mmCIF file of C-alpha atoms in Angstrom:
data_model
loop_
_atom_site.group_PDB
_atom_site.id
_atom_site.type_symbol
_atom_site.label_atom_id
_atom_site.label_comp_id
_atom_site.label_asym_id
_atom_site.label_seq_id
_atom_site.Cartn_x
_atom_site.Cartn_y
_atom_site.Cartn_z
ATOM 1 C CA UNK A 150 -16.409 -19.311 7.125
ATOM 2 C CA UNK A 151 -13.987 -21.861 6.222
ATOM 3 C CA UNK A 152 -11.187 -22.662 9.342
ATOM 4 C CA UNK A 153 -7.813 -22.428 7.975
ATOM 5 C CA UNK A 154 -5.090 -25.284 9.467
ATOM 6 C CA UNK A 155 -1.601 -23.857 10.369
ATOM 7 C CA UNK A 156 1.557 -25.717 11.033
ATOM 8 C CA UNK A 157 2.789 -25.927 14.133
ATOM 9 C CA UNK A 158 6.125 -24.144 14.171
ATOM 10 C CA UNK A 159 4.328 -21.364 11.747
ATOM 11 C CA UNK A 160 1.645 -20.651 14.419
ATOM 12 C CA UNK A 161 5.026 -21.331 17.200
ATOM 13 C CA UNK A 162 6.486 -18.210 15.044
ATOM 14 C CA UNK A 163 3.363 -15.939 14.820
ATOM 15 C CA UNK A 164 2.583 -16.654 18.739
ATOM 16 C CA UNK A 165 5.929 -15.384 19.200
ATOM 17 C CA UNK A 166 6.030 -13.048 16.887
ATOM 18 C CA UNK A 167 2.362 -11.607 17.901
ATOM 19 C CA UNK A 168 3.804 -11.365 21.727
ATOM 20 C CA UNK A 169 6.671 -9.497 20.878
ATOM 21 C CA UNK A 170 4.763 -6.876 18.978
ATOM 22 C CA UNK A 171 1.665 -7.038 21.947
ATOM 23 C CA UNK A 172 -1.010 -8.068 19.412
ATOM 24 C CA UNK A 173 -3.342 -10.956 18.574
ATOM 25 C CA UNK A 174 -2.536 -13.713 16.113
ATOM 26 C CA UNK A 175 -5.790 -12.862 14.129
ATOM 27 C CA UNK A 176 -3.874 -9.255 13.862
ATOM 28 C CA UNK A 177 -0.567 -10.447 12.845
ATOM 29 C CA UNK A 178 -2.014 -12.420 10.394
ATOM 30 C CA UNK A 179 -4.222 -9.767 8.902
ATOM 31 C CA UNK A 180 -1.717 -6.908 8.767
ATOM 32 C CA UNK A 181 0.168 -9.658 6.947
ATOM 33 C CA UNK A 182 -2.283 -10.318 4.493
ATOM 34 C CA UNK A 183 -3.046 -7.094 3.781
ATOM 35 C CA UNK A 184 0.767 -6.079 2.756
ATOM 36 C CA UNK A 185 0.554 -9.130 0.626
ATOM 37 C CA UNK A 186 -2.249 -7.875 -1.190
ATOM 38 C CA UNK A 187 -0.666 -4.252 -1.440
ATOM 39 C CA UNK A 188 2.300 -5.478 -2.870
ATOM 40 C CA UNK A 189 0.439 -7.568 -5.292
ATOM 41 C CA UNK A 190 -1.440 -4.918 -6.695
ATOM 42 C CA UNK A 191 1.378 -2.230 -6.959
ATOM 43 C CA UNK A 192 3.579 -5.202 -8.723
ATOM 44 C CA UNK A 193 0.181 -5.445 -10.931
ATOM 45 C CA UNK A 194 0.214 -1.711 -11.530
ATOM 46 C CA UNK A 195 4.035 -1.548 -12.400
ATOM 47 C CA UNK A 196 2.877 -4.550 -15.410
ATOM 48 C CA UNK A 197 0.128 -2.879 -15.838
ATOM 49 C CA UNK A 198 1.932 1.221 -16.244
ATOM 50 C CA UNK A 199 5.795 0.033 -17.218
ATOM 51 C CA UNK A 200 6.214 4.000 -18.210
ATOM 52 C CA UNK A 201 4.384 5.150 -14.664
ATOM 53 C CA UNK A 202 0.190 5.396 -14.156
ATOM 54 C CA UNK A 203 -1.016 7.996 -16.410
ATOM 55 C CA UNK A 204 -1.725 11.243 -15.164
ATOM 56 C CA UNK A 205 -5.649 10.912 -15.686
ATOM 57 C CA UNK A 206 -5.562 7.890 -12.749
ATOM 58 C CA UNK A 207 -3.782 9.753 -10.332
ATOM 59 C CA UNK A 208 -5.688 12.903 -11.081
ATOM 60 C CA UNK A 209 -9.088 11.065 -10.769
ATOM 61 C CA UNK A 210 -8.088 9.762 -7.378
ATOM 62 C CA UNK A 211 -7.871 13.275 -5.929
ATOM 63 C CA UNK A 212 -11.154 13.679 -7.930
ATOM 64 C CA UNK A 213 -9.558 16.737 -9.993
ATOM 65 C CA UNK A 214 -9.324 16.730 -13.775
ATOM 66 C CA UNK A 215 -6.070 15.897 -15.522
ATOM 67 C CA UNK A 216 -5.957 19.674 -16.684
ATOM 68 C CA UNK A 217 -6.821 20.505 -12.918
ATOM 69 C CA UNK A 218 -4.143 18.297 -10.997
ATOM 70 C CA UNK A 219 -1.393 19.075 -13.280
ATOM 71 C CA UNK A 220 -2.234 22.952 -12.315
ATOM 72 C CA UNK A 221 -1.925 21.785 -9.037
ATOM 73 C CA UNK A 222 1.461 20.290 -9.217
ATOM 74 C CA UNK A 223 2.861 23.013 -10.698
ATOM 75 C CA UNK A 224 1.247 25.731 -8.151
ATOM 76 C CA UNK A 225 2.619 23.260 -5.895
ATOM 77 C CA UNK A 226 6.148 23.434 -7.318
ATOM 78 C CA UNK A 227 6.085 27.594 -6.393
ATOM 79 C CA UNK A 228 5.105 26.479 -3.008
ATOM 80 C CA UNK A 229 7.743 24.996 -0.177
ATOM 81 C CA UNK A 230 6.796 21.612 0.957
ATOM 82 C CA UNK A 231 7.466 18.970 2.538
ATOM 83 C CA UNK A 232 9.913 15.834 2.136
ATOM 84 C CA UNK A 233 8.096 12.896 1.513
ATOM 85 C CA UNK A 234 9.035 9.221 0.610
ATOM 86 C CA UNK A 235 7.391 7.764 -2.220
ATOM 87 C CA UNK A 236 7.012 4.436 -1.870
ATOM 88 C CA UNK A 237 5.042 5.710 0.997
ATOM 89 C CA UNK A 238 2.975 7.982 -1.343
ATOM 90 C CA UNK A 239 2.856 4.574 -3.443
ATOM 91 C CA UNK A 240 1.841 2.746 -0.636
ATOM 92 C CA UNK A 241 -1.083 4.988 0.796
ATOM 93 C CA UNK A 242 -2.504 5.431 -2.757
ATOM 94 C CA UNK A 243 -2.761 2.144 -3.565
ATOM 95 C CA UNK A 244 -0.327 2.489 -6.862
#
């Protein structure tokens, strides 16, 4: 594994910051990464979909048919549910 150098006042900052939030360095760093990455890939996917994912990705990711989750969503429209925020939904499916 390769050792990474960090400036000074950026590793003054993340010792800071890392006390002020009660974790590690190595943890700041890594939940940092890992939005970075997320972002990337759901800036990819908007490049990728400019008109939204198509419904066959989203329905293979619940592992239903396209024919299957749109029968789904619209069972689901009959149904009450619940408020949900969807860059969130974005976010925890990886879109």
């Amino acid at each position: 594994m390769k050792t990474i150098k960090i400036k000074d006042s950026v590793f003054k900052d993340l010792k800071k910051l890392a006390e002020k939030e009660n974790k590690s360095e190595e943890t700041i760093i890594n939940e940092s990464l890992e939005k970075t990455i997320e972002e990337n890939e759901i800036i990819e996917n908007r490049k990728k979909y400019p008109n939204g994912i198509p419904i066959e990705l989203v329905a293979n990711e619940f592992g239903e048919t396209p024919e299957e989750f749109t029968k789904s969503l619209e069972e689901a429209k009959t149904e009450k549910g619940i408020k949900i925020d969807i860059n969130e939904l974005r976010k925890e499916l990886s879109l």
